[in-house]
Amino acid sequence: MSDFRTAARAAAELVSDYLAAVPAGPVWQPMDPAARQALLDAPLPPTGQELEELLAVIAGQVLPAPMGNGHPRFFGWVNSAPAPAGVLAALAAAAMNPSSAGGDHADVHLERAVVRWIAELVGFPHRPGGGLLTSGTSMATIVCLAAARGRAAARVGHDVRADGLAGLPPLVGYVTGETHSCVRKAAELLGLGSRQLRAVPADAEGRIDPAALRAEVAADRAAGRLPFLVVASAGTVNTGAVDAFEPIADLCAEEELWLHVDGAYGAFGVLDPAIAHRYAGLDRADSLALDPHKWLGVPVDCGCALVRDPEQLRGTFSLVPSYLRDEEGGLGWFSEYGIEQTRPFRSLKVWATIAHRGRDGIAADVAHCTRLARRLGELVAADPALELLAPVDTSVVAFRARPAGLAEAELNALNRALPLAVQRRGRAFVTGTLLGDREALRACLINAATSEADLTVLLDEVRCAAAELTARQ
């Protein structure tokens, strides 16, 4: 163990030095072609290497080429900087290396606790067994939609686990054009078919129109189809908009539809008193999928599925006959509530991340990000060379460069090229998206280390890159 102890101390120093240096370095730079090729062509070692040699490779070839998401001026997609407490806990979890499928060991009981903590943070009702940690919201969505499918089939006397979908009327779900692609993937994998996901008309920000939803449900019932699911959003992909949950929940209750909320990144916005009112009715959902590895900064991977009725999960996934279930505590194994059998020890890094900041600290971090997002929106709106494209509801800001004298097609070409141009400059990282027929920049703020000065740098970089691109046209 002396070899491991020495290497572990060196690894701790290496990681500490790396994290300390991130803010002063470039956000992201393209990899040197030779360095990229060296990783791609790495030969299988014929003999083993010492731990110190492995650390040297990590220090020389891996850490110098990050994605950039640890930097306070990384505004791309929804990728967080890792919480230091979570980094430390991930090492301890790897050292234990259990399977968190079930049994009587610390990781299992800790997961029950942190799932309850997550539910408490976002105000979702929690009964013991009503959720589990997953690899991310993509997997959590599959878990939740499978439960919704099972309930809908059972209500018309069909056992979907035994008989599949054959013999059932088409099961129909309702989404918007802004719904994340993981919902379509889940529908396809569960045999529902993407054609049975109705894209309900939405407002300009992508929020579900409750009246249009009601009309779609009525039309499908009249045609002999079986409406069963509505997917609402606690932070849409492009603009961070939050659906109006109360009228949607009212309709779902009337029509016996399963209300699923995609809260992958945005559900934690409810912790900010300034925008908490937007989440009214979130607690009425049948299920909620969200990612501690986004706004909370838990190191990847870590998603969470929360379900109002634990038996809907267990009835969907358990392969243990009811008369043989281990009923100690009444919960059984986690493997009875989801897809995975061997499950990683995710809960320790969640526990450490939340415990290190506490509820008040996490709420302050979220509020800091939403305040900065609103400030970025103000800065964009005040600049005649920029254009704000959607209200700032959570911590996503959608905007574009709009230099004078450019036609719409030229503006689209410019803004399509801008994200990569900004990224290559190395001082800020922003990604692009499409809002309707307009190319846009999309800045997502989920790093509590980001400052207003970083916003200034971002907009300076956008203006400079836009000027360079325009000069080449």
PDB file of N, CA, C and O in Angstrom, residues 225-251:
ATOM      1  N   ARG A 225     -57.591   6.710 -29.767  1.00  0.00           N
ATOM      2  CA  ARG A 225     -56.261   6.564 -29.186  1.00  0.00           C
ATOM      3  C   ARG A 225     -56.331   6.742 -27.671  1.00  0.00           C
ATOM      4  O   ARG A 225     -57.353   7.152 -27.130  1.00  0.00           O
ATOM      5  N   LEU A 226     -55.212   6.432 -26.991  1.00  0.00           N
ATOM      6  CA  LEU A 226     -55.197   6.434 -25.529  1.00  0.00           C
ATOM      7  C   LEU A 226     -54.194   7.465 -25.016  1.00  0.00           C
ATOM      8  O   LEU A 226     -53.021   7.161 -24.824  1.00  0.00           O
ATOM      9  N   PRO A 227     -54.630   8.705 -24.784  1.00  0.00           N
ATOM     10  CA  PRO A 227     -53.729   9.699 -24.179  1.00  0.00           C
ATOM     11  C   PRO A 227     -53.311   9.230 -22.788  1.00  0.00           C
ATOM     12  O   PRO A 227     -54.135   8.729 -22.012  1.00  0.00           O
ATOM     13  N   PHE A 228     -52.013   9.374 -22.481  1.00  0.00           N
ATOM     14  CA  PHE A 228     -51.564   8.887 -21.177  1.00  0.00           C
ATOM     15  C   PHE A 228     -50.507   9.750 -20.522  1.00  0.00           C
ATOM     16  O   PHE A 228     -50.259   9.611 -19.324  1.00  0.00           O
ATOM     17  N   LEU A 229     -49.885  10.700 -21.241  1.00  0.00           N
ATOM     18  CA  LEU A 229     -48.696  11.375 -20.729  1.00  0.00           C
ATOM     19  C   LEU A 229     -48.620  12.813 -21.212  1.00  0.00           C
ATOM     20  O   LEU A 229     -48.889  13.096 -22.389  1.00  0.00           O
ATOM     21  N   VAL A 230     -48.229  13.706 -20.297  1.00  0.00           N
ATOM     22  CA  VAL A 230     -47.843  15.072 -20.665  1.00  0.00           C
ATOM     23  C   VAL A 230     -46.460  15.318 -20.091  1.00  0.00           C
ATOM     24  O   VAL A 230     -46.210  15.039 -18.913  1.00  0.00           O
ATOM     25  N   VAL A 231     -45.572  15.831 -20.924  1.00  0.00           N
ATOM     26  CA  VAL A 231     -44.222  16.186 -20.470  1.00  0.00           C
ATOM     27  C   VAL A 231     -44.101  17.700 -20.444  1.00  0.00           C
ATOM     28  O   VAL A 231     -44.147  18.363 -21.478  1.00  0.00           O
ATOM     29  N   ALA A 232     -43.988  18.236 -19.238  1.00  0.00           N
ATOM     30  CA  ALA A 232     -43.789  19.669 -19.058  1.00  0.00           C
ATOM     31  C   ALA A 232     -42.329  19.928 -18.687  1.00  0.00           C
ATOM     32  O   ALA A 232     -41.583  18.997 -18.363  1.00  0.00           O
ATOM     33  N   SER A 233     -41.936  21.182 -18.725  1.00  0.00           N
ATOM     34  CA  SER A 233     -40.525  21.509 -18.511  1.00  0.00           C
ATOM     35  C   SER A 233     -40.340  22.512 -17.390  1.00  0.00           C
ATOM     36  O   SER A 233     -41.040  23.518 -17.314  1.00  0.00           O
ATOM     37  N   ALA A 234     -39.364  22.226 -16.536  1.00  0.00           N
ATOM     38  CA  ALA A 234     -38.936  23.185 -15.516  1.00  0.00           C
ATOM     39  C   ALA A 234     -37.628  23.819 -15.962  1.00  0.00           C
ATOM     40  O   ALA A 234     -36.640  23.850 -15.252  1.00  0.00           O
ATOM     41  N   GLY A 235     -37.638  24.334 -17.181  1.00  0.00           N
ATOM     42  CA  GLY A 235     -36.452  24.937 -17.769  1.00  0.00           C
ATOM     43  C   GLY A 235     -36.204  24.353 -19.143  1.00  0.00           C
ATOM     44  O   GLY A 235     -35.547  23.337 -19.290  1.00  0.00           O
ATOM     45  N   THR A 236     -36.765  24.989 -20.194  1.00  0.00           N
ATOM     46  CA  THR A 236     -36.631  24.443 -21.543  1.00  0.00           C
ATOM     47  C   THR A 236     -35.191  24.504 -22.021  1.00  0.00           C
ATOM     48  O   THR A 236     -34.358  25.239 -21.500  1.00  0.00           O
ATOM     49  N   VAL A 237     -34.919  23.717 -23.042  1.00  0.00           N
ATOM     50  CA  VAL A 237     -33.558  23.562 -23.537  1.00  0.00           C
ATOM     51  C   VAL A 237     -32.975  24.880 -24.028  1.00  0.00           C
ATOM     52  O   VAL A 237     -31.852  25.253 -23.682  1.00  0.00           O
ATOM     53  N   ASN A 238     -33.728  25.604 -24.833  1.00  0.00           N
ATOM     54  CA  ASN A 238     -33.164  26.775 -25.503  1.00  0.00           C
ATOM     55  C   ASN A 238     -33.180  28.052 -24.688  1.00  0.00           C
ATOM     56  O   ASN A 238     -32.254  28.856 -24.777  1.00  0.00           O
ATOM     57  N   THR A 239     -34.234  28.253 -23.900  1.00  0.00           N
ATOM     58  CA  THR A 239     -34.379  29.534 -23.217  1.00  0.00           C
ATOM     59  C   THR A 239     -34.510  29.420 -21.705  1.00  0.00           C
ATOM     60  O   THR A 239     -34.521  30.435 -21.014  1.00  0.00           O
ATOM     61  N   GLY A 240     -34.638  28.199 -21.173  1.00  0.00           N
ATOM     62  CA  GLY A 240     -34.808  28.043 -19.734  1.00  0.00           C
ATOM     63  C   GLY A 240     -36.201  28.372 -19.244  1.00  0.00           C
ATOM     64  O   GLY A 240     -36.418  28.540 -18.040  1.00  0.00           O
ATOM     65  N   ALA A 241     -37.178  28.454 -20.156  1.00  0.00           N
ATOM     66  CA  ALA A 241     -38.548  28.798 -19.765  1.00  0.00           C
ATOM     67  C   ALA A 241     -39.171  27.672 -18.945  1.00  0.00           C
ATOM     68  O   ALA A 241     -38.878  26.500 -19.138  1.00  0.00           O
ATOM     69  N   VAL A 242     -40.053  28.050 -18.018  1.00  0.00           N
ATOM     70  CA  VAL A 242     -40.725  27.104 -17.129  1.00  0.00           C
ATOM     71  C   VAL A 242     -42.203  27.068 -17.481  1.00  0.00           C
ATOM     72  O   VAL A 242     -42.868  28.106 -17.555  1.00  0.00           O
ATOM     73  N   ASP A 243     -42.721  25.859 -17.713  1.00  0.00           N
ATOM     74  CA  ASP A 243     -44.133  25.727 -18.048  1.00  0.00           C
ATOM     75  C   ASP A 243     -45.030  26.140 -16.885  1.00  0.00           C
ATOM     76  O   ASP A 243     -44.615  26.107 -15.718  1.00  0.00           O
ATOM     77  N   ALA A 244     -46.264  26.507 -17.207  1.00  0.00           N
ATOM     78  CA  ALA A 244     -47.270  26.821 -16.193  1.00  0.00           C
ATOM     79  C   ALA A 244     -47.852  25.502 -15.688  1.00  0.00           C
ATOM     80  O   ALA A 244     -48.739  24.914 -16.316  1.00  0.00           O
ATOM     81  N   PHE A 245     -47.360  25.026 -14.563  1.00  0.00           N
ATOM     82  CA  PHE A 245     -47.703  23.674 -14.104  1.00  0.00           C
ATOM     83  C   PHE A 245     -49.139  23.546 -13.608  1.00  0.00           C
ATOM     84  O   PHE A 245     -49.768  22.495 -13.794  1.00  0.00           O
ATOM     85  N   GLU A 246     -49.683  24.569 -12.970  1.00  0.00           N
ATOM     86  CA  GLU A 246     -51.010  24.435 -12.361  1.00  0.00           C
ATOM     87  C   GLU A 246     -52.094  24.074 -13.370  1.00  0.00           C
ATOM     88  O   GLU A 246     -52.816  23.086 -13.174  1.00  0.00           O
ATOM     89  N   PRO A 247     -52.269  24.824 -14.471  1.00  0.00           N
ATOM     90  CA  PRO A 247     -53.326  24.431 -15.415  1.00  0.00           C
ATOM     91  C   PRO A 247     -53.039  23.096 -16.096  1.00  0.00           C
ATOM     92  O   PRO A 247     -53.973  22.347 -16.412  1.00  0.00           O
ATOM     93  N   ILE A 248     -51.776  22.787 -16.308  1.00  0.00           N
ATOM     94  CA  ILE A 248     -51.443  21.489 -16.907  1.00  0.00           C
ATOM     95  C   ILE A 248     -51.787  20.366 -15.936  1.00  0.00           C
ATOM     96  O   ILE A 248     -52.357  19.335 -16.324  1.00  0.00           O
ATOM     97  N   ALA A 249     -51.456  20.550 -14.654  1.00  0.00           N
ATOM     98  CA  ALA A 249     -51.780  19.546 -13.647  1.00  0.00           C
ATOM     99  C   ALA A 249     -53.287  19.380 -13.502  1.00  0.00           C
ATOM    100  O   ALA A 249     -53.785  18.255 -13.304  1.00  0.00           O
ATOM    101  N   ASP A 250     -54.037  20.472 -13.589  1.00  0.00           N
ATOM    102  CA  ASP A 250     -55.507  20.377 -13.530  1.00  0.00           C
ATOM    103  C   ASP A 250     -56.026  19.493 -14.660  1.00  0.00           C
ATOM    104  O   ASP A 250     -56.873  18.607 -14.439  1.00  0.00           O
ATOM    105  N   LEU A 251     -55.534  19.727 -15.872  1.00  0.00           N
ATOM    106  CA  LEU A 251     -55.969  18.941 -17.018  1.00  0.00           C
ATOM    107  C   LEU A 251     -55.584  17.471 -16.860  1.00  0.00           C
ATOM    108  O   LEU A 251     -56.390  16.570 -17.133  1.00  0.00           O
TER     109      LEU A 251
END
